[in-house]
Amino acid sequence: MSQRLAVIGTGVIGNGWIARALAQGWEVVAFDPTPDAPARTRAFVDNAWPALERLGLAECASPARLTFAESLAGAVEGATLIQENVPERLELKREILAALDAAAVPEVLIGSSTSGFKPSDLQRDCTRAPGRVIVAHPFNPVYLLPLVELVGGAATEPEQLDAARTLYRELKMRPLVVRREIEGHLADRLMEALWREALHLVNDGVATTEEVDAAVVYGCGLRWSLMGTFLTFHLAGGEAGMRHMLEQFGPALKLPWTRLEAPELSDELIDKVVEGCEYQAAGRPVSELDRRRDDFLVELLGLVQKYWPEAEGLEGRI
C-alpha cells in the first residue's frame, strides 16, 4: 500500500515537504485555500526536481502523484502522516490542529512544522487524540536537508514518538527527538544566537552582511557541516581534546565578546540588512539562488556521508 502524506499549508516549508515526499515515492494530498496554491506548488516542485534527481529518486517517484484537496477533511482522508505548515501564529495553529485532530482517525500522527511553539501549547484544543499532535520541525530546503526535530507534548506517549521516528525515516529524514519541550526546540536556538550576534555586527558597523556571511562560509561553517560545534572544539584541544580546550579557552567565555539580546530592528538596521542582501544577490531571482544552493547541498551531503558515515549509527543515542 502506498504511503500518503497530507500537507496543510503550501508555503516554502509545506512545498518542501511535498517535494521530499514525492521524491520518496509517496502520494501527496495538499490543502491550501489560496487560489494560486496549486500553480505555485507545481512550479516549486519543478524547480527542486533536478536536485532531487541527482540525490536519487525512489521507485515510483513522480510529481504526478500530487493532488490538491478542497477541504481539510478531504486532505487527511487515507493519510499515513499529516504535516501542518500554516503561518507561525499560535492561535491559528491551534485552530487548524484542532480541526485536523477532529477529522483524522486517531492513529494518524500530525506533525507541526513550527519553529518555535511547544507541542503542549499546540495540543491544547485537540480533544480526539491530542498526543499524536507533535512538533516535527524541518529545515529549509526541506527536500534536501534531512534533519527533523521531533518533540512530544504533555499528552504524547513514547510509542507515538517512536512511530513518528519510523515514518520520518521513511521520508529519508534524520529524526532528532528533543528530550524535553522548549521554545525554539534545539537547532533554531543555536541559529538564533548566531543571527542575533550577526545583526549586532552589522548594526555597529563592524561588518557588512557579505562579510558576516563570508566569515561563516569560509570559516566555522565548513567545519560545522561535518563535525558540528562540540566535536569541532574537541579538535581545537589537540591530542588532549575537549578537556584541554576548556581549560585553555574556557575563561574567555566570561569575557563580553558576544551580545545575546537582539538589537532594535530600527529602519536604519533594516535598510543595511536588506541592501546588503540585495547586493549579494546581484539581481539574481530567488529561484536561481535556490538552484545554486541545491546543487551545492547535493554535493555537500555526499561529502558528509563519505567522511562521516558512522554518524548513521548515532541516532540510537538520541
XYZ file of N, CA, C and O in Angstrom, residues 175-289:
460
model
N 15.642 11.945 11.994
C 14.872 12.441 13.142
C 15.764 12.642 14.364
O 16.598 11.803 14.683
N 15.562 13.764 15.022
C 16.233 14.041 16.286
C 15.142 14.287 17.314
O 14.413 15.275 17.227
N 14.979 13.359 18.248
C 13.950 13.506 19.279
C 14.493 14.402 20.382
O 15.459 14.047 21.068
N 13.909 15.568 20.537
C 14.339 16.529 21.560
C 13.851 16.025 22.914
O 12.678 15.678 23.079
N 14.747 15.980 23.895
C 14.481 15.309 25.168
C 13.360 15.956 25.968
O 12.644 15.265 26.704
N 13.211 17.263 25.895
C 12.082 17.919 26.563
C 11.704 19.150 25.769
O 12.526 19.753 25.080
N 10.436 19.532 25.873
C 9.959 20.637 25.051
C 10.458 21.974 25.592
O 10.521 22.202 26.801
N 10.817 22.831 24.658
C 11.350 24.152 24.973
C 11.097 25.037 23.759
O 11.118 24.554 22.621
N 10.799 26.317 23.993
C 10.552 27.215 22.873
C 11.758 27.241 21.941
O 12.895 27.367 22.390
N 11.516 27.116 20.642
C 12.599 27.166 19.671
C 13.320 25.847 19.476
O 14.214 25.748 18.640
N 12.923 24.826 20.298
C 13.498 23.485 20.158
C 15.028 23.537 20.306
O 15.519 24.157 21.253
N 15.752 22.924 19.412
C 17.204 22.821 19.591
C 17.971 23.638 18.537
O 18.670 24.597 18.860
N 17.841 23.261 17.285
C 18.666 23.881 16.242
C 18.364 25.362 16.064
O 19.277 26.162 15.845
N 17.082 25.747 16.145
C 16.765 27.160 15.957
C 17.337 28.028 17.070
O 17.683 29.195 16.845
N 17.425 27.490 18.281
C 18.024 28.270 19.364
C 19.501 28.536 19.072
O 20.023 29.614 19.384
N 20.176 27.553 18.487
C 21.578 27.747 18.116
C 21.699 28.762 16.981
O 22.552 29.663 17.020
N 20.848 28.634 15.970
C 20.912 29.563 14.837
C 20.537 30.978 15.245
O 21.122 31.951 14.756
N 19.557 31.109 16.163
C 19.140 32.441 16.601
C 20.253 33.162 17.339
O 20.393 34.384 17.239
N 21.062 32.420 18.095
C 22.179 33.058 18.804
C 23.163 33.666 17.814
O 23.628 34.806 17.993
N 23.483 32.925 16.759
C 24.389 33.452 15.728
C 23.745 34.612 14.977
O 24.401 35.615 14.660
N 22.443 34.496 14.712
C 21.717 35.540 13.985
C 21.710 36.856 14.777
O 21.933 37.933 14.223
N 21.481 36.774 16.077
C 21.485 37.992 16.903
C 22.855 38.663 16.859
O 22.968 39.884 16.716
N 23.913 37.875 17.014
C 25.261 38.444 17.001
C 25.574 39.052 15.636
O 26.208 40.114 15.542
N 25.117 38.388 14.562
C 25.344 38.922 13.214
C 24.661 40.267 13.038
O 25.230 41.203 12.445
N 23.442 40.401 13.551
C 22.732 41.682 13.450
C 23.465 42.777 14.216
O 23.534 43.926 13.756
N 24.008 42.454 15.382
C 24.781 43.450 16.132
C 26.008 43.895 15.336
O 26.337 45.093 15.291
N 26.712 42.966 14.721
C 27.922 43.311 13.962
C 27.590 44.244 12.796
O 28.350 45.178 12.511
N 26.455 44.011 12.138
C 26.041 44.903 11.045
C 25.568 46.233 11.609
O 25.917 47.305 11.103
N 24.783 46.176 12.679
C 24.235 47.399 13.272
C 25.340 48.312 13.797
O 25.256 49.540 13.684
N 26.422 47.734 14.336
C 27.515 48.516 14.919
C 28.557 48.935 13.893
O 29.567 49.564 14.241
N 28.335 48.569 12.628
C 29.274 48.954 11.581
C 30.566 48.156 11.584
O 31.551 48.563 10.956
N 30.580 47.019 12.266
C 31.775 46.180 12.311
C 31.952 45.429 10.992
O 33.074 45.195 10.531
N 30.825 45.033 10.388
C 30.893 44.234 9.171
C 29.637 44.439 8.351
O 28.590 44.854 8.873
N 29.728 44.136 7.043
C 28.559 44.125 6.170
C 27.942 42.735 6.197
O 28.535 41.778 6.716
N 26.746 42.605 5.626
C 26.119 41.279 5.550
C 27.007 40.313 4.775
O 27.127 39.138 5.135
N 27.657 40.797 3.716
C 28.524 39.952 2.902
C 29.725 39.466 3.708
O 30.136 38.298 3.602
N 30.289 40.333 4.535
C 31.456 39.959 5.334
C 31.094 38.962 6.430
O 31.855 38.025 6.713
N 29.935 39.152 7.045
C 29.473 38.187 8.042
C 29.272 36.815 7.398
O 29.709 35.784 7.930
N 28.624 36.793 6.238
C 28.398 35.522 5.551
C 29.713 34.866 5.149
O 29.870 33.637 5.241
N 30.683 35.664 4.704
C 31.987 35.102 4.327
C 32.671 34.459 5.532
O 33.324 33.413 5.403
N 32.528 35.081 6.712
C 33.145 34.531 7.918
C 32.590 33.143 8.232
O 33.318 32.257 8.706
N 31.300 32.943 7.947
C 30.685 31.640 8.203
C 31.027 30.647 7.095
O 31.447 29.518 7.354
N 30.871 31.083 5.840
C 31.065 30.182 4.698
C 32.488 29.643 4.638
O 32.710 28.444 4.418
N 33.483 30.515 4.834
C 34.885 30.111 4.674
C 35.577 29.774 5.985
O 36.757 29.428 6.000
N 34.852 29.883 7.090
C 35.439 29.581 8.388
C 34.668 28.503 9.113
O 34.725 27.318 8.753
N 33.915 28.911 10.131
C 33.257 27.929 11.001
C 32.281 27.034 10.250
O 32.146 25.850 10.579
N 31.604 27.569 9.227
C 30.595 26.775 8.523
C 31.155 25.534 7.867
O 30.496 24.488 7.833
N 32.356 25.629 7.331
C 32.965 24.466 6.684
C 33.183 23.333 7.683
O 32.949 22.159 7.381
N 33.630 23.670 8.873
C 33.863 22.645 9.881
C 32.546 22.139 10.459
O 32.377 20.936 10.683
N 31.624 23.064 10.714
C 30.350 22.674 11.299
C 29.586 21.697 10.420
O 28.882 20.826 10.926
N 29.713 21.840 9.097
C 28.941 20.981 8.210
C 29.333 19.520 8.347
O 28.543 18.634 8.017
N 30.523 19.256 8.848
C 30.962 17.881 9.038
C 30.891 17.444 10.492
O 30.444 16.344 10.794
N 31.323 18.330 11.411
C 31.529 17.911 12.799
C 30.614 18.577 13.810
O 30.595 18.161 14.975
N 29.902 19.627 13.416
C 29.093 20.320 14.405
C 29.943 21.149 15.352
O 31.131 21.384 15.118
N 29.339 21.587 16.451
C 30.006 22.505 17.370
C 30.965 21.801 18.326
O 32.133 22.171 18.440
N 30.486 20.782 19.023
C 31.290 20.187 20.085
C 32.495 19.429 19.550
O 33.602 19.559 20.094
N 32.321 18.642 18.510
C 33.462 17.884 18.001
C 34.502 18.815 17.367
O 35.708 18.554 17.442
N 34.038 19.921 16.773
C 34.976 20.919 16.244
C 35.868 21.462 17.359
O 37.093 21.558 17.209
N 35.270 21.793 18.501
C 36.061 22.300 19.620
C 36.894 21.199 20.273
O 37.949 21.474 20.851
N 36.426 19.969 20.198
C 37.221 18.839 20.710
C 38.566 18.783 19.983
O 39.618 18.601 20.608
N 38.560 18.997 18.669
C 39.800 19.001 17.893
C 40.669 20.201 18.224
O 41.895 20.146 18.107
N 40.019 21.310 18.648
C 40.787 22.515 18.987
C 41.673 22.299 20.209
O 42.627 23.056 20.422
N 41.397 21.268 20.976
C 42.206 20.985 22.157
C 43.414 20.122 21.873
O 44.130 19.736 22.810
N 43.655 19.820 20.582
C 44.795 18.969 20.245
C 44.572 17.547 20.718
O 43.445 17.090 20.877
N 45.666 16.822 20.978
C 45.553 15.417 21.362
C 44.803 15.237 22.681
O 44.216 14.186 22.930
N 44.837 16.251 23.541
C 44.128 16.154 24.823
C 42.634 16.411 24.680
O 41.867 16.193 25.619
N 42.200 16.881 23.512
C 40.787 17.004 23.213
C 40.046 18.090 23.978
O 40.610 19.134 24.343
N 38.764 17.843 24.226
C 37.871 18.847 24.799
C 38.325 19.320 26.176
O 38.198 20.515 26.492
N 38.847 18.438 26.998
C 39.252 18.864 28.345
C 40.315 19.966 28.280
O 40.226 20.975 28.981
N 41.309 19.803 27.404
C 42.345 20.827 27.270
C 41.771 22.101 26.657
O 42.140 23.207 27.056
N 40.858 21.945 25.690
C 40.257 23.126 25.069
C 39.523 23.961 26.114
O 39.641 25.191 26.156
N 38.768 23.302 26.989
C 38.013 24.034 28.008
C 38.948 24.681 29.024
O 38.686 25.795 29.499
N 40.028 24.002 29.373
C 40.997 24.590 30.298
C 41.678 25.800 29.683
O 41.929 26.808 30.354
N 41.970 25.710 28.378
C 42.715 26.763 27.690
C 41.836 27.963 27.351
O 42.214 29.110 27.546
N 40.653 27.682 26.796
C 39.820 28.760 26.259
C 38.546 29.023 27.069
O 37.845 29.996 26.810
N 38.271 28.153 28.040
C 37.063 28.321 28.832
C 36.942 29.673 29.516
O 35.867 30.280 29.519
N 38.032 30.209 30.109
C 37.925 31.519 30.766
C 37.444 32.637 29.841
O 36.841 33.613 30.304
N 37.690 32.502 28.528
C 37.255 33.544 27.592
C 35.738 33.647 27.522
O 35.192 34.676 27.085
N 35.014 32.587 27.947
C 33.559 32.632 27.925
C 33.016 33.712 28.860
O 31.876 34.153 28.711
N 33.830 34.131 29.826
C 33.396 35.167 30.761
C 33.611 36.576 30.203
O 33.118 37.555 30.761
N 34.360 36.674 29.108
C 34.622 37.982 28.522
C 33.418 38.451 27.701
O 32.722 37.641 27.098
N 33.163 39.754 27.656
C 31.973 40.275 26.950
C 32.184 40.343 25.441
O 32.122 41.403 24.830
N 32.441 39.195 24.825
C 32.680 39.166 23.392
C 31.385 39.125 22.583
O 31.370 39.470 21.409
N 30.337 38.627 23.174
C 29.086 38.479 22.422
C 27.959 39.245 23.095
O 28.009 39.544 24.289
N 26.923 39.533 22.305
C 25.747 40.258 22.794
C 24.524 39.437 22.409
O 24.069 39.484 21.267
N 23.998 38.676 23.362
C 22.964 37.699 23.016
C 21.583 38.303 22.790
O 20.771 37.722 22.091
N 21.282 39.463 23.375
C 19.995 40.084 23.097
C 20.042 40.731 21.723
O 21.030 41.348 21.344
N 18.959 40.600 20.979
C 18.916 41.155 19.626
C 18.901 42.674 19.670
O 18.350 43.277 20.596
N 19.511 43.323 18.682
C 19.434 44.788 18.620
C 18.045 45.228 18.183
O 17.268 44.438 17.638
N 17.731 46.476 18.438
C 16.462 47.037 17.972
C 16.449 47.031 16.444
O 17.407 47.461 15.800
N 15.362 46.509 15.874
C 15.252 46.485 14.410
C 14.805 47.863 13.912
O 13.675 48.060 13.478
N 15.723 48.808 13.964
C 15.446 50.170 13.504
C 15.362 50.201 11.988
O 15.803 49.270 11.298
N 14.795 51.263 11.451
C 14.735 51.408 9.989
C 16.137 51.389 9.393
O 16.353 50.844 8.306
N 17.086 51.984 10.113
C 18.464 52.025 9.611
C 19.059 50.625 9.510
O 19.693 50.271 8.504
N 18.833 49.788 10.550
C 19.360 48.431 10.519
C 18.668 47.603 9.437
O 19.320 46.857 8.706
N 17.366 47.756 9.334
C 16.629 47.025 8.296
C 17.171 47.380 6.921
O 17.402 46.509 6.074
N 17.408 48.668 6.691
C 17.937 49.097 5.389
C 19.322 48.501 5.131
O 19.621 48.061 4.015
N 20.169 48.490 6.153
C 21.505 47.913 5.994
C 21.433 46.440 5.599
O 22.142 45.979 4.703
N 20.562 45.691 6.283
C 20.464 44.252 6.039
C 19.863 43.980 4.661
O 20.370 43.152 3.897
N 18.802 44.702 4.334
C 18.144 44.492 3.044
C 19.065 44.870 1.891
O 19.221 44.123 0.919
N 19.693 46.039 1.995
C 20.589 46.488 0.927
C 21.788 45.552 0.784
O 22.236 45.259 -0.332
N 22.294 45.047 1.907
C 23.411 44.114 1.852
C 23.037 42.818 1.158
O 23.788 42.306 0.313
N 21.869 42.298 1.489
C 21.430 41.039 0.873
C 21.125 41.225 -0.611
O 21.420 40.341 -1.429
N 20.546 42.366 -0.974
C 20.261 42.613 -2.391
C 21.557 42.762 -3.188
O 21.651 42.313 -4.336
N 22.578 43.347 -2.566
C 23.888 43.445 -3.225
C 24.473 42.052 -3.433
O 25.005 41.737 -4.496
N 24.355 41.195 -2.406
C 24.878 39.840 -2.518
C 24.128 39.033 -3.580
O 24.713 38.224 -4.287
N 22.815 39.238 -3.668
C 22.012 38.511 -4.658
C 22.332 38.949 -6.075
O 22.133 38.189 -7.034
N 22.822 40.182 -6.233
C 23.273 40.702 -7.538
C 22.212 40.560 -8.625
O 22.503 40.217 -9.769
N 20.972 40.825 -8.265
C 19.903 40.814 -9.251
C 19.384 39.441 -9.625
O 18.471 39.317 -10.442
N 19.956 38.382 -9.057
C 19.508 37.031 -9.381
C 18.206 36.721 -8.654
O 18.077 36.995 -7.453
N 17.217 36.140 -9.330
C 15.960 35.795 -8.663
C 16.170 34.697 -7.637
O 17.145 33.923 -7.712
N 15.251 34.605 -6.684
C 15.373 33.605 -5.631
C 15.387 32.194 -6.212
O 16.111 31.321 -5.727
N 14.608 31.939 -7.264
C 14.584 30.606 -7.858
C 15.965 30.194 -8.368
O 16.373 29.033 -8.234
N 16.726 31.152 -8.912
C 18.084 30.842 -9.384
C 19.010 30.572 -8.204
O 19.834 29.648 -8.237
N 18.868 31.383 -7.146
C 19.675 31.159 -5.950
C 19.317 29.827 -5.291
O 20.186 29.138 -4.748
